[in-house]
Amino acid sequence: MSVETDDRDSAYHPDADVEIAGTEDDPGPDEQGAEQRVTWAELFFDLVWVFALTQIATSLGTAGGPMELLRTLVLLVPLWWGWTSATLVGNSAGEALDRPSGRFLLFALGACGLAMTVAVPHAYGGHGLLFPLCYIAMRLLLWAGMRRLPLFGDLRVEPFGINLLVVCPVFLAGGLLPEPARTLAWACAAVLEVAVPVLLGHRLDRMRFETSHLPERFGLVIIMALGETVMSVGTKVSGSPLGAAQFAALAVSFVVILGLWWSYFHFGAAAVRHSLRTDPVQARIVRDVFNYGHFVYVTAIICVAVGLKKLCVDPFGPPHGLPGLLLAPGAALYLLGFCYSRWRMFGAAGVSRFSAALLCLALCPLAPWLPLFVTGVLVALVLVGLNVFEYWIVSTGRRVLFVHLPRLPRRAGNSADAAATDR
């Protein structure tokens, strides 16, 4: 790992400044038609996942230890992959998504997601079967919808089929088992769910995507997560006596939320869209940046939401339990997510964001002994300082420092595919 100011391999990361500059890109050569926009049916579908994020955040807020936190995050995995799979189907469907058949598919998927979300609080108890059965129904609908579209071309082995035949039975078996076997089975199923796109490797490299729809959809999911943060903070403050401490906590929380928004939408969103437009292997960007990178963002924002909620309960008291300690690691995870995404897009991580993540990580061992308000102020200062620094770098035309990370090893394959994939 080295820190440099130039781009050592322009073929691998063709526009290293795009994340910082946040500029819009000219349309690529393959974008001749009208852009695919998010439909009203998709926005209605998203309402279910707004509720899902609220349920996950509520469960994290009551976690009594690391094991309960892990169990909650395991439930987030199938909810997240259900949303991303529906988004990919919608991207492939194009205009057909806004026809009655496409709308009813989204409504049916939303109904499955709603039932899964309702089961979240008692998924490891009395609702142990409801959660996997609704997930299997969702997967069946997605597989049936995908088969009518050119999503995976002529592939016989594709992620939707693998998840339906391999992952779903493990989830179902877990629902029939008592604790702690259920947790173990569902954790294994979640790992398989995450690993399937990687295990298929180059088989998906030929997939093509509409390059306006996906960035907009995944930008909306960040808004949904930030909305959960606003709701957590607002409901907690409005439900308690309003004094100077509550207003101070509200102000700090809003600055933290604004810092998260600015980091993504002013500096990061343009880079994601640029990368999807220009990378010859779009499937790699969709897998690494959209599926995995945005899962990190959403998980991190939920952790920040839980931490800010605890901050608003008792601003000047010490944290009580694990949920009160999630603010600093959540912010660190969020910033490290940008480092990972930028590495996968362009081969290098920004020093500024990497350093800001390290500062947030440095707060983690101190947080148990600090008042929650102090931790919130320090996290807010890191986020504001990062965004101000990056804006100053761009506005003054200074060179941006990058941490060049090792590339992943190249896979064997035909020369054309290898050259396209290992840019």
Short mmCIF file of C-alpha atoms in Angstrom, two decimals:
data_model
loop_
_atom_site.label_atom_id
_atom_site.label_comp_id
_atom_site.label_asym_id
_atom_site.label_seq_id
_atom_site.Cartn_x
_atom_site.Cartn_y
_atom_site.Cartn_z
CA MET A 1 0.00 0.00 0.00
CA SER A 2 1.40 3.39 -0.95
CA VAL A 3 0.29 7.00 -0.92
CA GLU A 4 0.70 8.86 -4.19
CA THR A 5 -0.68 11.92 -5.93
CA ASP A 6 -0.82 10.57 -9.48
CA ASP A 7 -2.77 7.82 -11.16
CA ARG A 8 -0.38 4.99 -11.83
CA ASP A 9 -2.73 3.10 -14.10
CA SER A 10 -5.20 5.28 -15.95
CA ALA A 11 -6.69 2.22 -17.64
CA TYR A 12 -7.69 0.82 -14.27
CA HIS A 13 -9.04 4.03 -12.73
CA PRO A 14 -9.70 6.40 -15.63
CA ASP A 15 -11.04 9.32 -13.62
CA ALA A 16 -9.49 9.31 -10.18
CA ASP A 17 -10.78 12.77 -9.28
CA VAL A 18 -14.44 12.12 -10.05
CA GLU A 19 -15.37 11.07 -6.52
CA ILE A 20 -13.95 14.26 -5.07
CA ALA A 21 -15.07 16.61 -7.79
CA GLY A 22 -18.60 15.29 -7.96
CA THR A 23 -18.96 16.44 -11.57
CA GLU A 24 -21.46 15.01 -14.02
CA ASP A 25 -20.24 12.79 -16.81
CA ASP A 26 -20.97 12.98 -20.51
CA PRO A 27 -23.10 10.12 -21.80
CA GLY A 28 -21.16 7.06 -22.84
CA PRO A 29 -21.17 5.76 -26.38
CA ASP A 30 -23.71 3.06 -25.52
CA GLU A 31 -26.28 5.53 -24.19
CA GLN A 32 -28.24 6.70 -27.20
CA GLY A 33 -31.84 6.35 -26.04
CA ALA A 34 -33.83 8.02 -23.31
CA GLU A 35 -32.76 7.40 -19.74
CA GLN A 36 -34.71 4.87 -17.71
CA ARG A 37 -36.24 6.64 -14.74
CA VAL A 38 -37.51 5.24 -11.47
CA THR A 39 -41.24 4.51 -11.67
CA TRP A 40 -43.99 5.37 -9.19
CA ALA A 41 -44.49 1.64 -8.56
CA GLU A 42 -40.85 1.30 -7.53
CA LEU A 43 -41.22 4.20 -5.11
CA PHE A 44 -44.28 2.51 -3.60
CA PHE A 45 -42.29 -0.72 -3.38
CA ASP A 46 -39.58 1.18 -1.48
CA LEU A 47 -42.05 2.08 1.28
CA VAL A 48 -41.90 -1.51 2.49
CA TRP A 49 -38.14 -1.31 2.78
CA VAL A 50 -38.38 1.95 4.68
CA PHE A 51 -40.37 -0.01 7.24
CA ALA A 52 -37.78 -2.81 7.06
CA LEU A 53 -34.94 -0.42 7.89
CA THR A 54 -36.98 0.90 10.83
CA GLN A 55 -37.51 -2.64 12.13
CA ILE A 56 -33.82 -3.49 11.79
CA ALA A 57 -32.79 -0.27 13.55
CA THR A 58 -35.28 -0.93 16.35
CA SER A 59 -33.92 -4.44 16.83
CA LEU A 60 -30.34 -3.15 16.88
CA GLY A 61 -31.36 -0.54 19.44
CA THR A 62 -32.43 -3.26 21.85
CA ALA A 63 -29.47 -5.60 21.24
CA GLY A 64 -28.04 -6.78 24.52
CA GLY A 65 -24.69 -7.87 23.14
CA PRO A 66 -22.65 -8.71 20.04
CA MET A 67 -24.58 -11.94 19.37
CA GLU A 68 -27.94 -10.18 19.27
CA LEU A 69 -26.46 -7.51 17.01
CA LEU A 70 -25.16 -10.22 14.66
CA ARG A 71 -28.54 -11.97 14.61
CA THR A 72 -30.24 -8.73 13.57
CA LEU A 73 -27.73 -8.05 10.80
CA VAL A 74 -28.29 -11.60 9.50
CA LEU A 75 -31.95 -10.66 8.95
CA LEU A 76 -30.86 -7.57 7.03
CA VAL A 77 -29.05 -9.69 4.41
CA PRO A 78 -32.13 -11.34 2.78
CA LEU A 79 -34.05 -8.07 3.01
CA TRP A 80 -31.21 -6.27 1.24
CA TRP A 81 -30.75 -8.93 -1.43
CA GLY A 82 -34.48 -8.95 -2.04
CA TRP A 83 -34.44 -5.21 -2.69
CA THR A 84 -31.36 -5.31 -4.92
CA SER A 85 -32.70 -8.29 -6.90
CA ALA A 86 -35.98 -6.49 -7.53
CA THR A 87 -33.98 -3.45 -8.65
CA LEU A 88 -31.96 -5.53 -11.13
CA VAL A 89 -35.14 -7.09 -12.52
CA GLY A 90 -36.62 -3.62 -12.90
CA ASN A 91 -33.48 -2.38 -14.64
CA SER A 92 -33.68 -5.23 -17.15
CA ALA A 93 -37.43 -4.80 -17.68
CA GLY A 94 -37.13 -1.17 -18.76
CA GLU A 95 -40.42 0.35 -19.87
CA ALA A 96 -42.22 -2.94 -19.25
CA LEU A 97 -41.80 -2.36 -15.53
CA ASP A 98 -44.42 0.40 -15.68
CA ARG A 99 -47.00 -1.83 -17.36
CA PRO A 100 -49.66 -3.59 -15.25
CA SER A 101 -47.72 -6.88 -15.21
CA GLY A 102 -44.55 -5.13 -14.01
CA ARG A 103 -46.43 -3.18 -11.37
CA PHE A 104 -48.17 -6.27 -10.02
CA LEU A 105 -44.81 -8.05 -9.80
CA LEU A 106 -43.47 -5.19 -7.67
CA PHE A 107 -46.62 -5.19 -5.53
CA ALA A 108 -46.31 -8.94 -4.95
CA LEU A 109 -42.66 -8.57 -4.03
CA GLY A 110 -43.58 -5.73 -1.69
CA ALA A 111 -46.20 -7.91 0.01
CA CYS A 112 -43.58 -10.60 0.64
CA GLY A 113 -41.16 -8.00 1.96
CA LEU A 114 -43.83 -6.56 4.25
CA ALA A 115 -44.55 -9.96 5.79
CA MET A 116 -40.81 -10.58 6.26
CA THR A 117 -40.45 -7.20 7.94
CA VAL A 118 -43.37 -7.85 10.28
CA ALA A 119 -41.62 -11.08 11.32
CA VAL A 120 -38.30 -9.39 12.15
CA PRO A 121 -38.88 -8.69 15.89
CA HIS A 122 -39.80 -12.34 16.58
CA ALA A 123 -37.94 -14.06 13.74
CA TYR A 124 -35.86 -16.02 16.25
CA GLY A 125 -39.01 -16.90 18.19
CA GLY A 126 -42.58 -17.52 17.13
CA HIS A 127 -42.20 -16.09 13.61
CA GLY A 128 -39.35 -18.40 12.69
CA LEU A 129 -41.23 -19.88 9.73
CA LEU A 130 -42.97 -16.73 8.50
CA PHE A 131 -39.69 -15.01 7.66
CA PRO A 132 -38.15 -17.77 5.44
CA LEU A 133 -41.45 -18.75 3.81
CA CYS A 134 -42.07 -15.18 2.67
CA TYR A 135 -38.47 -14.95 1.50
CA ILE A 136 -38.86 -18.10 -0.57
CA ALA A 137 -42.03 -16.67 -2.11
CA MET A 138 -40.13 -13.50 -2.98
CA ARG A 139 -37.34 -15.51 -4.55
CA LEU A 140 -39.80 -17.52 -6.62
CA LEU A 141 -41.40 -14.34 -7.92
CA LEU A 142 -38.02 -12.84 -8.75
CA TRP A 143 -36.88 -15.99 -10.54
CA ALA A 144 -40.11 -16.16 -12.55
CA GLY A 145 -39.84 -12.47 -13.46
CA MET A 146 -36.20 -12.82 -14.41
CA ARG A 147 -36.88 -15.76 -16.74
CA ARG A 148 -39.00 -13.50 -18.97
CA LEU A 149 -36.21 -10.96 -19.30
CA PRO A 150 -32.74 -10.97 -20.93
CA LEU A 151 -31.15 -10.33 -17.54
CA PHE A 152 -28.67 -13.22 -17.50
CA GLY A 153 -28.80 -14.06 -21.20
CA ASP A 154 -28.54 -17.78 -21.90
CA LEU A 155 -26.87 -18.70 -18.60
CA ARG A 156 -28.15 -21.91 -17.08
CA VAL A 157 -26.50 -21.19 -13.72
CA GLU A 158 -27.34 -17.71 -12.45
CA PRO A 159 -27.68 -16.08 -8.99
CA PHE A 160 -31.48 -16.17 -8.78
CA GLY A 161 -31.62 -19.90 -9.47
CA ILE A 162 -28.73 -20.69 -7.11
CA ASN A 163 -30.33 -18.70 -4.30
CA LEU A 164 -33.66 -20.39 -4.86
CA LEU A 165 -32.23 -23.93 -4.92
CA VAL A 166 -29.42 -23.61 -2.34
CA VAL A 167 -29.88 -20.62 -0.06
CA CYS A 168 -33.66 -20.70 0.43
CA PRO A 169 -33.74 -24.31 1.73
CA VAL A 170 -31.12 -23.38 4.34
CA PHE A 171 -33.26 -20.44 5.47
CA LEU A 172 -36.30 -22.73 5.62
CA ALA A 173 -34.43 -25.40 7.58
CA GLY A 174 -33.29 -22.73 10.04
CA GLY A 175 -36.89 -21.68 10.60
CA LEU A 176 -37.70 -25.23 11.73
CA LEU A 177 -34.79 -25.42 14.16
CA PRO A 178 -34.63 -24.16 17.76
CA GLU A 179 -32.04 -21.73 18.99
CA PRO A 180 -29.04 -21.55 18.68
CA ALA A 181 -29.20 -23.83 15.63
CA ARG A 182 -31.52 -21.36 13.87
CA THR A 183 -29.00 -18.55 14.21
CA LEU A 184 -26.22 -20.76 12.86
CA ALA A 185 -28.30 -21.94 9.88
CA TRP A 186 -29.44 -18.44 8.96
CA ALA A 187 -25.92 -17.08 9.33
CA CYS A 188 -24.68 -19.75 6.90
CA ALA A 189 -27.52 -18.90 4.50
CA ALA A 190 -26.64 -15.20 4.70
CA VAL A 191 -22.99 -15.97 3.91
CA LEU A 192 -24.05 -18.06 0.91
CA GLU A 193 -26.38 -15.27 -0.23
CA VAL A 194 -23.54 -12.77 -0.20
CA ALA A 195 -21.05 -15.17 -1.79
CA VAL A 196 -23.11 -16.38 -4.77
CA PRO A 197 -22.30 -13.43 -7.12
CA VAL A 198 -18.60 -13.80 -6.35
CA LEU A 199 -18.65 -17.57 -6.80
CA LEU A 200 -20.20 -17.22 -10.25
CA GLY A 201 -17.32 -14.93 -11.20
CA HIS A 202 -16.84 -14.27 -14.89
CA ARG A 203 -20.04 -16.05 -15.87
CA LEU A 204 -21.86 -12.74 -15.27
CA ASP A 205 -19.39 -10.47 -17.05
CA ARG A 206 -21.52 -10.21 -20.20
CA MET A 207 -24.46 -8.65 -18.36
CA ARG A 208 -25.39 -5.11 -19.44
CA PHE A 209 -27.35 -2.56 -17.45
CA GLU A 210 -29.13 0.72 -18.08
CA THR A 211 -26.75 3.25 -16.57
CA SER A 212 -29.17 5.89 -15.29
CA HIS A 213 -31.67 3.70 -13.46
CA LEU A 214 -29.29 1.85 -11.12
CA PRO A 215 -27.47 4.92 -9.72
CA GLU A 216 -30.83 6.58 -9.09
CA ARG A 217 -32.25 3.49 -7.37
CA PHE A 218 -29.25 3.01 -5.11
CA GLY A 219 -29.12 6.72 -4.36
CA LEU A 220 -32.72 6.39 -3.22
CA VAL A 221 -31.86 3.56 -0.85
CA ILE A 222 -29.27 5.82 0.78
CA ILE A 223 -32.01 8.44 1.17
CA MET A 224 -34.24 5.77 2.73
CA ALA A 225 -31.54 4.88 5.26
CA LEU A 226 -30.88 8.53 6.06
CA GLY A 227 -34.64 9.00 6.44
CA GLU A 228 -34.63 6.29 9.10
CA THR A 229 -31.90 8.24 10.88
CA VAL A 230 -33.94 11.45 10.79
CA MET A 231 -37.02 9.62 12.03
CA SER A 232 -35.12 7.92 14.88
CA VAL A 233 -33.70 11.22 16.08
CA GLY A 234 -36.87 13.24 15.57
CA THR A 235 -39.23 10.82 17.29
CA LYS A 236 -36.91 10.43 20.27
CA VAL A 237 -36.49 14.19 20.78
CA SER A 238 -40.17 14.99 20.24
CA GLY A 239 -41.16 12.31 22.75
CA SER A 240 -39.14 13.81 25.61
CA PRO A 241 -39.20 17.18 27.42
CA LEU A 242 -37.55 19.76 25.19
CA GLY A 243 -34.66 21.45 26.93
CA ALA A 244 -31.24 22.79 26.06
CA ALA A 245 -29.71 19.30 26.16
CA GLN A 246 -32.28 17.89 23.72
CA PHE A 247 -31.88 20.79 21.30
CA ALA A 248 -28.09 20.42 21.45
CA ALA A 249 -28.38 16.68 20.75
CA LEU A 250 -30.77 17.39 17.88
CA ALA A 251 -28.36 19.92 16.37
CA VAL A 252 -25.38 17.58 16.58
CA SER A 253 -27.42 14.70 15.15
CA PHE A 254 -28.56 16.80 12.21
CA VAL A 255 -24.97 17.83 11.43
CA VAL A 256 -23.89 14.18 11.47
CA ILE A 257 -26.76 13.19 9.14
CA LEU A 258 -25.96 16.09 6.83
CA GLY A 259 -22.31 15.03 6.77
CA LEU A 260 -23.31 11.52 5.71
CA TRP A 261 -25.56 12.91 2.96
CA TRP A 262 -22.92 15.29 1.65
CA SER A 263 -20.23 12.60 1.54
CA TYR A 264 -22.35 10.45 -0.75
CA PHE A 265 -24.35 12.82 -2.92
CA HIS A 266 -21.85 15.62 -3.44
CA PHE A 267 -18.68 13.55 -3.79
CA GLY A 268 -19.59 9.90 -4.37
CA ALA A 269 -22.72 9.56 -6.50
CA ALA A 270 -21.13 10.95 -9.67
CA ALA A 271 -18.23 8.53 -9.35
CA VAL A 272 -20.56 5.55 -9.18
CA ARG A 273 -22.49 6.63 -12.25
CA HIS A 274 -19.29 7.40 -14.16
CA SER A 275 -17.86 3.99 -13.32
CA LEU A 276 -20.99 2.13 -14.44
CA ARG A 277 -21.01 4.06 -17.73
CA THR A 278 -17.34 3.56 -18.57
CA ASP A 279 -16.37 0.17 -17.18
CA PRO A 280 -16.48 -2.51 -19.92
CA VAL A 281 -17.51 -5.10 -17.29
CA GLN A 282 -20.58 -3.49 -15.77
CA ALA A 283 -21.40 -6.61 -13.75
CA ARG A 284 -18.29 -6.05 -11.64
CA ILE A 285 -19.43 -2.54 -10.71
CA VAL A 286 -22.96 -3.73 -9.98
CA ARG A 287 -21.69 -6.57 -7.80
CA ASP A 288 -18.84 -4.84 -5.96
CA VAL A 289 -20.07 -1.25 -5.70
CA PHE A 290 -23.85 -1.42 -5.81
CA ASN A 291 -24.57 -4.74 -4.08
CA TYR A 292 -21.69 -4.93 -1.61
CA GLY A 293 -20.60 -1.31 -1.26
CA HIS A 294 -24.12 0.03 -0.72
CA PHE A 295 -24.89 -2.78 1.71
CA VAL A 296 -21.99 -1.43 3.77
CA TYR A 297 -23.38 2.11 3.50
CA VAL A 298 -26.86 1.10 4.59
CA THR A 299 -25.59 -1.03 7.48
CA ALA A 300 -23.36 1.81 8.63
CA ILE A 301 -26.16 4.39 8.44
CA ILE A 302 -28.45 2.15 10.50
CA CYS A 303 -25.71 1.86 13.14
CA VAL A 304 -25.34 5.65 13.14
CA ALA A 305 -29.14 5.99 13.49
CA VAL A 306 -29.11 3.75 16.57
CA GLY A 307 -26.19 5.68 18.08
CA LEU A 308 -27.84 9.05 17.48
CA LYS A 309 -31.09 7.80 18.96
CA LYS A 310 -29.28 6.83 22.16
CA LEU A 311 -27.54 10.21 22.10
CA CYS A 312 -30.90 11.97 22.11
CA VAL A 313 -32.13 9.88 25.05
CA ASP A 314 -29.37 11.00 27.45
CA PRO A 315 -27.01 13.45 25.73
CA PHE A 316 -24.61 14.02 28.61
CA GLY A 317 -24.65 10.56 30.10
CA PRO A 318 -22.33 7.67 29.31
CA PRO A 319 -23.46 5.04 26.80
CA HIS A 320 -25.53 2.22 28.27
CA GLY A 321 -24.99 -1.06 26.46
CA LEU A 322 -23.78 -1.87 22.97
CA PRO A 323 -26.32 0.23 20.99
CA GLY A 324 -25.00 3.41 22.59
CA LEU A 325 -21.55 2.63 21.22
CA LEU A 326 -22.55 2.24 17.54
CA LEU A 327 -22.16 5.89 16.47
CA ALA A 328 -18.39 6.06 15.97
CA PRO A 329 -17.95 2.57 14.42
CA GLY A 330 -20.98 3.24 12.19
CA ALA A 331 -19.39 6.44 10.86
CA ALA A 332 -16.06 4.63 10.39
CA LEU A 333 -17.74 1.81 8.48
CA TYR A 334 -19.53 4.32 6.27
CA LEU A 335 -16.27 6.05 5.31
CA LEU A 336 -14.44 2.76 4.83
CA GLY A 337 -17.25 1.77 2.47
CA PHE A 338 -16.22 4.68 0.22
CA CYS A 339 -12.61 3.49 0.33
CA TYR A 340 -13.66 0.00 -0.70
CA SER A 341 -15.98 1.22 -3.47
CA ARG A 342 -13.41 3.58 -4.91
CA TRP A 343 -10.78 0.86 -4.85
CA ARG A 344 -13.09 -1.45 -6.79
CA MET A 345 -13.98 1.31 -9.27
CA PHE A 346 -10.63 2.99 -9.84
CA GLY A 347 -7.93 1.04 -7.97
CA ALA A 348 -7.20 3.53 -5.18
CA ALA A 349 -8.79 4.91 -2.02
CA GLY A 350 -8.80 8.57 -1.08
CA VAL A 351 -6.41 9.41 1.75
CA SER A 352 -8.84 11.96 3.17
CA ARG A 353 -11.66 9.46 3.65
CA PHE A 354 -9.34 6.73 4.84
CA SER A 355 -7.87 9.10 7.43
CA ALA A 356 -11.33 10.24 8.54
CA ALA A 357 -12.36 6.60 8.99
CA LEU A 358 -9.28 5.99 11.14
CA LEU A 359 -10.17 8.97 13.30
CA CYS A 360 -13.66 7.55 13.86
CA LEU A 361 -12.16 4.16 14.68
CA ALA A 362 -9.85 5.84 17.19
CA LEU A 363 -12.96 7.10 19.00
CA CYS A 364 -14.30 3.57 19.51
CA PRO A 365 -12.12 2.59 22.51
CA LEU A 366 -12.73 6.01 24.09
CA ALA A 367 -16.51 6.07 23.56
CA PRO A 368 -17.43 3.96 26.65
CA TRP A 369 -15.94 6.64 28.90
CA LEU A 370 -17.17 9.70 27.00
CA PRO A 371 -20.60 11.32 27.28
CA LEU A 372 -22.66 10.51 24.21
CA PHE A 373 -22.81 14.19 23.30
CA VAL A 374 -19.01 14.42 23.17
CA THR A 375 -18.79 11.39 20.90
CA GLY A 376 -21.46 12.91 18.66
CA VAL A 377 -19.64 16.24 18.48
CA LEU A 378 -16.35 14.52 17.60
CA VAL A 379 -17.97 12.43 14.86
CA ALA A 380 -19.68 15.55 13.49
CA LEU A 381 -16.36 17.39 13.45
CA VAL A 382 -14.71 14.55 11.53
CA LEU A 383 -17.47 14.49 8.89
CA VAL A 384 -17.63 18.27 8.53
CA GLY A 385 -13.85 18.54 8.44
CA LEU A 386 -13.64 15.85 5.77
CA ASN A 387 -16.21 17.49 3.51
CA VAL A 388 -14.74 20.97 3.97
CA PHE A 389 -11.25 19.66 3.24
CA GLU A 390 -12.35 17.86 0.09
CA TYR A 391 -14.25 20.91 -1.12
CA TRP A 392 -11.16 23.04 -0.53
CA ILE A 393 -9.00 20.56 -2.45
CA VAL A 394 -11.30 20.74 -5.46
CA SER A 395 -11.96 24.48 -5.38
CA THR A 396 -8.25 25.31 -5.20
CA GLY A 397 -7.25 22.82 -7.88
CA ARG A 398 -4.84 20.94 -5.63
CA ARG A 399 -3.80 17.36 -6.25
CA VAL A 400 -5.69 14.64 -4.43
CA LEU A 401 -3.78 12.02 -2.45
CA PHE A 402 -4.67 8.38 -3.00
CA VAL A 403 -3.83 5.14 -1.24
CA HIS A 404 -3.08 2.63 -4.00
CA LEU A 405 -4.19 -0.79 -2.79
CA PRO A 406 -3.21 -4.20 -4.20
CA ARG A 407 -5.39 -5.44 -7.00
CA LEU A 408 -7.28 -8.69 -6.77
CA PRO A 409 -5.56 -11.61 -8.53
CA ARG A 410 -6.63 -12.11 -12.12
CA ARG A 411 -8.64 -15.16 -12.98
CA ALA A 412 -7.91 -17.53 -15.77
CA GLY A 413 -10.09 -17.13 -18.82
CA ASN A 414 -10.04 -16.07 -22.39
CA SER A 415 -7.86 -13.06 -23.08
CA ALA A 416 -10.70 -10.81 -24.13
CA ASP A 417 -12.69 -11.36 -20.93
CA ALA A 418 -9.60 -11.07 -18.76
CA ALA A 419 -8.57 -7.82 -20.36
CA ALA A 420 -12.02 -6.37 -19.96
CA THR A 421 -12.37 -7.44 -16.34
CA ASP A 422 -8.93 -6.53 -15.02
CA ARG A 423 -8.84 -2.93 -16.20
#
